[in-house]
């Protein structure tokens, strides 16, 4: 299993410290170029877009890095108003991420659950959330298939009843398409379903699990802590990944505790070591 992370930022053309990521020991990255509609990736003309991501792929390959997964548009912040009849208005944003994934050789694009702006908990029930997201994934999956992309629906740490881990799995299972899977955000799981056995959750998801967001917390908030700073049962998590023969990347989504480069480097190298230690036991 390869060890990955969200990009380490720096002030260069790509906004990624590629050399540092290689030096730390990461093998894959979780690209963040498509999270918001204001990102540069959405404003490039078609030729510039293709050229940019072709050059990024070449630069990553020089440093023995690949893009295992990408974040697509964070819809809940940008298109919460978007109802079924308006889905096509946001299609450009999703297709852009699918095109970039194809250029980069990345199979997985992570998406969040969708819900309309200003939803009321009494009106936007779990049943409504199920129906809406199932229909949307069925709408979007054929477009992703054209680019060889698997959409991965991510469990969220919010109060929307349809977006916790097990209900996200039920949505993905109901859609029942080869190119629709699940992103398991471990920290979000610990917030919404900390009372559940992590081994049971992961083995229930089984082969629908394609992508990981790995970070820790105490179950009281989505803080993206380093492993060991929270209360996640890491040996059980590693055991579960082995039980389902998980083939994806062990990809971190942690926040650095320090701006000091040396401390930052030490923390990140310890993450690579930690991953190897728990996965090889």
PDB file of N, CA, C and O in Angstrom, residues 29-66:
ATOM      1  N   UNK A  29      -0.201  11.776  -3.936  1.00  0.00           N
ATOM      2  CA  UNK A  29      -0.801  12.994  -3.394  1.00  0.00           C
ATOM      3  C   UNK A  29      -2.304  12.982  -3.621  1.00  0.00           C
ATOM      4  O   UNK A  29      -2.821  12.303  -4.496  1.00  0.00           O
ATOM      5  N   UNK A  30      -2.990  13.745  -2.798  1.00  0.00           N
ATOM      6  CA  UNK A  30      -4.430  13.988  -2.911  1.00  0.00           C
ATOM      7  C   UNK A  30      -4.576  15.425  -3.405  1.00  0.00           C
ATOM      8  O   UNK A  30      -4.461  16.377  -2.637  1.00  0.00           O
ATOM      9  N   UNK A  31      -4.805  15.582  -4.693  1.00  0.00           N
ATOM     10  CA  UNK A  31      -4.781  16.908  -5.312  1.00  0.00           C
ATOM     11  C   UNK A  31      -5.984  17.753  -4.888  1.00  0.00           C
ATOM     12  O   UNK A  31      -7.106  17.262  -4.852  1.00  0.00           O
ATOM     13  N   UNK A  32      -5.719  19.039  -4.616  1.00  0.00           N
ATOM     14  CA  UNK A  32      -6.747  19.948  -4.089  1.00  0.00           C
ATOM     15  C   UNK A  32      -7.152  21.044  -5.083  1.00  0.00           C
ATOM     16  O   UNK A  32      -7.770  22.032  -4.691  1.00  0.00           O
ATOM     17  N   UNK A  33      -6.842  20.873  -6.348  1.00  0.00           N
ATOM     18  CA  UNK A  33      -7.009  21.953  -7.318  1.00  0.00           C
ATOM     19  C   UNK A  33      -8.456  22.264  -7.697  1.00  0.00           C
ATOM     20  O   UNK A  33      -8.706  23.254  -8.393  1.00  0.00           O
ATOM     21  N   UNK A  34      -9.409  21.436  -7.294  1.00  0.00           N
ATOM     22  CA  UNK A  34     -10.779  21.598  -7.790  1.00  0.00           C
ATOM     23  C   UNK A  34     -11.811  21.772  -6.673  1.00  0.00           C
ATOM     24  O   UNK A  34     -13.006  21.611  -6.889  1.00  0.00           O
ATOM     25  N   UNK A  35     -11.363  22.114  -5.479  1.00  0.00           N
ATOM     26  CA  UNK A  35     -12.260  22.172  -4.327  1.00  0.00           C
ATOM     27  C   UNK A  35     -13.254  23.329  -4.391  1.00  0.00           C
ATOM     28  O   UNK A  35     -14.398  23.186  -3.980  1.00  0.00           O
ATOM     29  N   UNK A  36     -12.808  24.481  -4.896  1.00  0.00           N
ATOM     30  CA  UNK A  36     -13.675  25.662  -4.938  1.00  0.00           C
ATOM     31  C   UNK A  36     -13.795  26.190  -6.359  1.00  0.00           C
ATOM     32  O   UNK A  36     -12.854  26.099  -7.146  1.00  0.00           O
ATOM     33  N   UNK A  37     -14.919  26.790  -6.676  1.00  0.00           N
ATOM     34  CA  UNK A  37     -15.153  27.280  -8.039  1.00  0.00           C
ATOM     35  C   UNK A  37     -14.229  28.436  -8.411  1.00  0.00           C
ATOM     36  O   UNK A  37     -14.114  28.785  -9.588  1.00  0.00           O
ATOM     37  N   UNK A  38     -13.573  29.036  -7.436  1.00  0.00           N
ATOM     38  CA  UNK A  38     -12.652  30.154  -7.689  1.00  0.00           C
ATOM     39  C   UNK A  38     -11.234  29.683  -8.015  1.00  0.00           C
ATOM     40  O   UNK A  38     -10.358  30.508  -8.280  1.00  0.00           O
ATOM     41  N   UNK A  39     -10.995  28.394  -8.009  1.00  0.00           N
ATOM     42  CA  UNK A  39      -9.650  27.872  -8.258  1.00  0.00           C
ATOM     43  C   UNK A  39      -9.195  28.161  -9.692  1.00  0.00           C
ATOM     44  O   UNK A  39      -9.999  28.198 -10.629  1.00  0.00           O
ATOM     45  N   UNK A  40      -7.880  28.329  -9.845  1.00  0.00           N
ATOM     46  CA  UNK A  40      -7.271  28.598 -11.149  1.00  0.00           C
ATOM     47  C   UNK A  40      -7.654  27.550 -12.189  1.00  0.00           C
ATOM     48  O   UNK A  40      -7.830  27.860 -13.374  1.00  0.00           O
ATOM     49  N   UNK A  41      -7.803  26.311 -11.769  1.00  0.00           N
ATOM     50  CA  UNK A  41      -8.074  25.204 -12.687  1.00  0.00           C
ATOM     51  C   UNK A  41      -9.364  25.385 -13.462  1.00  0.00           C
ATOM     52  O   UNK A  41      -9.537  24.826 -14.551  1.00  0.00           O
ATOM     53  N   UNK A  42     -10.297  26.173 -12.932  1.00  0.00           N
ATOM     54  CA  UNK A  42     -11.576  26.394 -13.613  1.00  0.00           C
ATOM     55  C   UNK A  42     -11.528  27.577 -14.592  1.00  0.00           C
ATOM     56  O   UNK A  42     -12.427  27.729 -15.408  1.00  0.00           O
ATOM     57  N   UNK A  43     -10.511  28.412 -14.491  1.00  0.00           N
ATOM     58  CA  UNK A  43     -10.463  29.608 -15.335  1.00  0.00           C
ATOM     59  C   UNK A  43      -9.561  29.438 -16.557  1.00  0.00           C
ATOM     60  O   UNK A  43      -9.586  30.271 -17.464  1.00  0.00           O
ATOM     61  N   UNK A  44      -8.767  28.368 -16.602  1.00  0.00           N
ATOM     62  CA  UNK A  44      -7.877  28.143 -17.738  1.00  0.00           C
ATOM     63  C   UNK A  44      -8.671  27.776 -18.986  1.00  0.00           C
ATOM     64  O   UNK A  44      -9.658  27.042 -18.900  1.00  0.00           O
ATOM     65  N   UNK A  45      -8.209  28.267 -20.146  1.00  0.00           N
ATOM     66  CA  UNK A  45      -8.835  27.801 -21.390  1.00  0.00           C
ATOM     67  C   UNK A  45      -8.418  26.352 -21.620  1.00  0.00           C
ATOM     68  O   UNK A  45      -7.497  25.833 -20.981  1.00  0.00           O
ATOM     69  N   UNK A  46      -9.070  25.685 -22.549  1.00  0.00           N
ATOM     70  CA  UNK A  46      -8.905  24.239 -22.701  1.00  0.00           C
ATOM     71  C   UNK A  46      -7.466  23.836 -22.994  1.00  0.00           C
ATOM     72  O   UNK A  46      -6.936  22.893 -22.383  1.00  0.00           O
ATOM     73  N   UNK A  47      -6.804  24.525 -23.911  1.00  0.00           N
ATOM     74  CA  UNK A  47      -5.423  24.173 -24.254  1.00  0.00           C
ATOM     75  C   UNK A  47      -4.474  24.400 -23.086  1.00  0.00           C
ATOM     76  O   UNK A  47      -3.598  23.570 -22.813  1.00  0.00           O
ATOM     77  N   UNK A  48      -4.640  25.521 -22.393  1.00  0.00           N
ATOM     78  CA  UNK A  48      -3.803  25.815 -21.234  1.00  0.00           C
ATOM     79  C   UNK A  48      -4.029  24.798 -20.127  1.00  0.00           C
ATOM     80  O   UNK A  48      -3.099  24.384 -19.426  1.00  0.00           O
ATOM     81  N   UNK A  49      -5.288  24.387 -19.963  1.00  0.00           N
ATOM     82  CA  UNK A  49      -5.661  23.393 -18.954  1.00  0.00           C
ATOM     83  C   UNK A  49      -4.942  22.063 -19.220  1.00  0.00           C
ATOM     84  O   UNK A  49      -4.320  21.486 -18.317  1.00  0.00           O
ATOM     85  N   UNK A  50      -5.014  21.583 -20.433  1.00  0.00           N
ATOM     86  CA  UNK A  50      -4.374  20.311 -20.796  1.00  0.00           C
ATOM     87  C   UNK A  50      -2.860  20.400 -20.625  1.00  0.00           C
ATOM     88  O   UNK A  50      -2.219  19.494 -20.078  1.00  0.00           O
ATOM     89  N   UNK A  51      -2.284  21.517 -21.065  1.00  0.00           N
ATOM     90  CA  UNK A  51      -0.841  21.716 -20.960  1.00  0.00           C
ATOM     91  C   UNK A  51      -0.391  21.760 -19.503  1.00  0.00           C
ATOM     92  O   UNK A  51       0.622  21.148 -19.121  1.00  0.00           O
ATOM     93  N   UNK A  52      -1.152  22.461 -18.678  1.00  0.00           N
ATOM     94  CA  UNK A  52      -0.802  22.622 -17.259  1.00  0.00           C
ATOM     95  C   UNK A  52      -0.764  21.274 -16.549  1.00  0.00           C
ATOM     96  O   UNK A  52       0.209  20.948 -15.841  1.00  0.00           O
ATOM     97  N   UNK A  53      -1.799  20.465 -16.729  1.00  0.00           N
ATOM     98  CA  UNK A  53      -1.855  19.191 -15.994  1.00  0.00           C
ATOM     99  C   UNK A  53      -0.942  18.135 -16.611  1.00  0.00           C
ATOM    100  O   UNK A  53      -0.490  17.220 -15.906  1.00  0.00           O
ATOM    101  N   UNK A  54      -0.619  18.273 -17.864  1.00  0.00           N
ATOM    102  CA  UNK A  54       0.385  17.389 -18.467  1.00  0.00           C
ATOM    103  C   UNK A  54       1.756  17.679 -17.870  1.00  0.00           C
ATOM    104  O   UNK A  54       2.535  16.764 -17.561  1.00  0.00           O
ATOM    105  N   UNK A  55       2.064  18.956 -17.698  1.00  0.00           N
ATOM    106  CA  UNK A  55       3.348  19.340 -17.098  1.00  0.00           C
ATOM    107  C   UNK A  55       3.412  18.943 -15.626  1.00  0.00           C
ATOM    108  O   UNK A  55       4.463  18.523 -15.135  1.00  0.00           O
ATOM    109  N   UNK A  56       2.290  19.075 -14.917  1.00  0.00           N
ATOM    110  CA  UNK A  56       2.261  18.659 -13.517  1.00  0.00           C
ATOM    111  C   UNK A  56       2.529  17.153 -13.409  1.00  0.00           C
ATOM    112  O   UNK A  56       3.302  16.710 -12.548  1.00  0.00           O
ATOM    113  N   UNK A  57       1.903  16.372 -14.266  1.00  0.00           N
ATOM    114  CA  UNK A  57       2.131  14.925 -14.243  1.00  0.00           C
ATOM    115  C   UNK A  57       3.605  14.608 -14.469  1.00  0.00           C
ATOM    116  O   UNK A  57       4.197  13.775 -13.756  1.00  0.00           O
ATOM    117  N   UNK A  58       4.221  15.266 -15.447  1.00  0.00           N
ATOM    118  CA  UNK A  58       5.641  15.026 -15.736  1.00  0.00           C
ATOM    119  C   UNK A  58       6.519  15.391 -14.552  1.00  0.00           C
ATOM    120  O   UNK A  58       7.475  14.672 -14.221  1.00  0.00           O
ATOM    121  N   UNK A  59       6.198  16.506 -13.897  1.00  0.00           N
ATOM    122  CA  UNK A  59       6.994  16.952 -12.752  1.00  0.00           C
ATOM    123  C   UNK A  59       6.860  15.975 -11.577  1.00  0.00           C
ATOM    124  O   UNK A  59       7.843  15.665 -10.900  1.00  0.00           O
ATOM    125  N   UNK A  60       5.655  15.488 -11.348  1.00  0.00           N
ATOM    126  CA  UNK A  60       5.444  14.499 -10.289  1.00  0.00           C
ATOM    127  C   UNK A  60       6.195  13.212 -10.582  1.00  0.00           C
ATOM    128  O   UNK A  60       6.839  12.628  -9.699  1.00  0.00           O
ATOM    129  N   UNK A  61       6.126  12.767 -11.811  1.00  0.00           N
ATOM    130  CA  UNK A  61       6.789  11.512 -12.186  1.00  0.00           C
ATOM    131  C   UNK A  61       8.305  11.601 -12.027  1.00  0.00           C
ATOM    132  O   UNK A  61       8.958  10.616 -11.676  1.00  0.00           O
ATOM    133  N   UNK A  62       8.877  12.793 -12.263  1.00  0.00           N
ATOM    134  CA  UNK A  62      10.317  12.986 -12.063  1.00  0.00           C
ATOM    135  C   UNK A  62      10.709  12.700 -10.616  1.00  0.00           C
ATOM    136  O   UNK A  62      11.839  12.305 -10.333  1.00  0.00           O
ATOM    137  N   UNK A  63       9.769  12.934  -9.702  1.00  0.00           N
ATOM    138  CA  UNK A  63      10.034  12.753  -8.274  1.00  0.00           C
ATOM    139  C   UNK A  63       9.337  11.507  -7.730  1.00  0.00           C
ATOM    140  O   UNK A  63       9.127  11.387  -6.521  1.00  0.00           O
ATOM    141  N   UNK A  64       8.984  10.603  -8.629  1.00  0.00           N
ATOM    142  CA  UNK A  64       8.404   9.305  -8.253  1.00  0.00           C
ATOM    143  C   UNK A  64       7.122   9.457  -7.432  1.00  0.00           C
ATOM    144  O   UNK A  64       6.873   8.705  -6.490  1.00  0.00           O
ATOM    145  N   UNK A  65       6.325  10.443  -7.812  1.00  0.00           N
ATOM    146  CA  UNK A  65       5.039  10.687  -7.169  1.00  0.00           C
ATOM    147  C   UNK A  65       3.917  10.509  -8.183  1.00  0.00           C
ATOM    148  O   UNK A  65       4.104  10.737  -9.381  1.00  0.00           O
ATOM    149  N   UNK A  66       2.754  10.115  -7.695  1.00  0.00           N
ATOM    150  CA  UNK A  66       1.574   9.997  -8.547  1.00  0.00           C
ATOM    151  C   UNK A  66       0.387  10.625  -7.818  1.00  0.00           C
ATOM    152  O   UNK A  66       0.440  10.878  -6.606  1.00  0.00           O
TER     153      UNK A  66
END
